[in-house]
Amino acid sequence: MKHIVKLVTKYILYGISIGCTSFVLMCMSFYIGGGEEILVSICKDFARQSVGAMLVGIACGGTAVIYQFNRPSQLIKVIIHFCVGMGVFYPVAINLGWIPFHPDRIIQTVLQFLSSCGIFIVVWFCFFLFNRKEAKRINQRLKELERGYKG
């Protein structure tokens, strides 16, 4: 039980780190790209904006802990991770004005949601490829050590 608490805590802190880093990178891109008006609105509401970034980070990064367990199946893990991540991201993004919500322009809102899903999928896939490569590297090293131990 103690191991699980440490693992979940690690993933939550990892998620906060990802959320804060993404928030800073986003603000830097606004600064470089001449989005001063957006930065002014972020600064006026800095505490809420920061907490929102951390919540999204926890939802996306923290729930990745599910991949550390044997059950459920990989597909179910991906679905849970995606639903929790997007289920937190989208309401936070609308509430904080990251994604403008216009009930009279529902097609625009749906397209924004789909683009958010696409970004989530791309980021998830990058982490998947990185972790798969790391697993292969570790397994290769274990095989080398095993051969050296037997020989």
PDB file of N, CA, C and O in Angstrom, residues 18 38 44 90 103 105 123:
ATOM      1  N   ILE A  18       4.411  18.972 -15.431  1.00  0.00           N
ATOM      2  CA  ILE A  18       4.056  19.088 -16.852  1.00  0.00           C
ATOM      3  C   ILE A  18       3.089  20.258 -17.059  1.00  0.00           C
ATOM      4  O   ILE A  18       3.243  21.048 -17.997  1.00  0.00           O
ATOM      5  N   ILE A  38      -3.266  38.866 -24.451  1.00  0.00           N
ATOM      6  CA  ILE A  38      -3.547  37.574 -23.799  1.00  0.00           C
ATOM      7  C   ILE A  38      -2.760  37.482 -22.497  1.00  0.00           C
ATOM      8  O   ILE A  38      -3.300  37.056 -21.473  1.00  0.00           O
ATOM      9  N   LYS A  44      -3.797  39.128 -14.930  1.00  0.00           N
ATOM     10  CA  LYS A  44      -4.890  39.617 -14.079  1.00  0.00           C
ATOM     11  C   LYS A  44      -5.555  38.474 -13.307  1.00  0.00           C
ATOM     12  O   LYS A  44      -6.145  38.693 -12.257  1.00  0.00           O
ATOM     13  N   TYR A  90     -11.122  20.108 -20.814  1.00  0.00           N
ATOM     14  CA  TYR A  90     -12.075  20.915 -21.558  1.00  0.00           C
ATOM     15  C   TYR A  90     -12.879  21.864 -20.665  1.00  0.00           C
ATOM     16  O   TYR A  90     -12.968  23.056 -20.970  1.00  0.00           O
ATOM     17  N   PRO A 103     -22.012  29.217 -27.517  1.00  0.00           N
ATOM     18  CA  PRO A 103     -23.128  28.304 -27.791  1.00  0.00           C
ATOM     19  C   PRO A 103     -23.760  28.522 -29.169  1.00  0.00           C
ATOM     20  O   PRO A 103     -24.254  27.581 -29.775  1.00  0.00           O
ATOM     21  N   ARG A 105     -22.148  29.224 -31.819  1.00  0.00           N
ATOM     22  CA  ARG A 105     -21.211  28.724 -32.838  1.00  0.00           C
ATOM     23  C   ARG A 105     -20.745  27.325 -32.435  1.00  0.00           C
ATOM     24  O   ARG A 105     -19.574  27.084 -32.148  1.00  0.00           O
ATOM     25  N   VAL A 123       0.590  14.117 -28.020  1.00  0.00           N
ATOM     26  CA  VAL A 123       1.453  14.125 -26.829  1.00  0.00           C
ATOM     27  C   VAL A 123       1.506  12.730 -26.216  1.00  0.00           C
ATOM     28  O   VAL A 123       2.581  12.230 -25.861  1.00  0.00           O
TER      29      VAL A 123
END
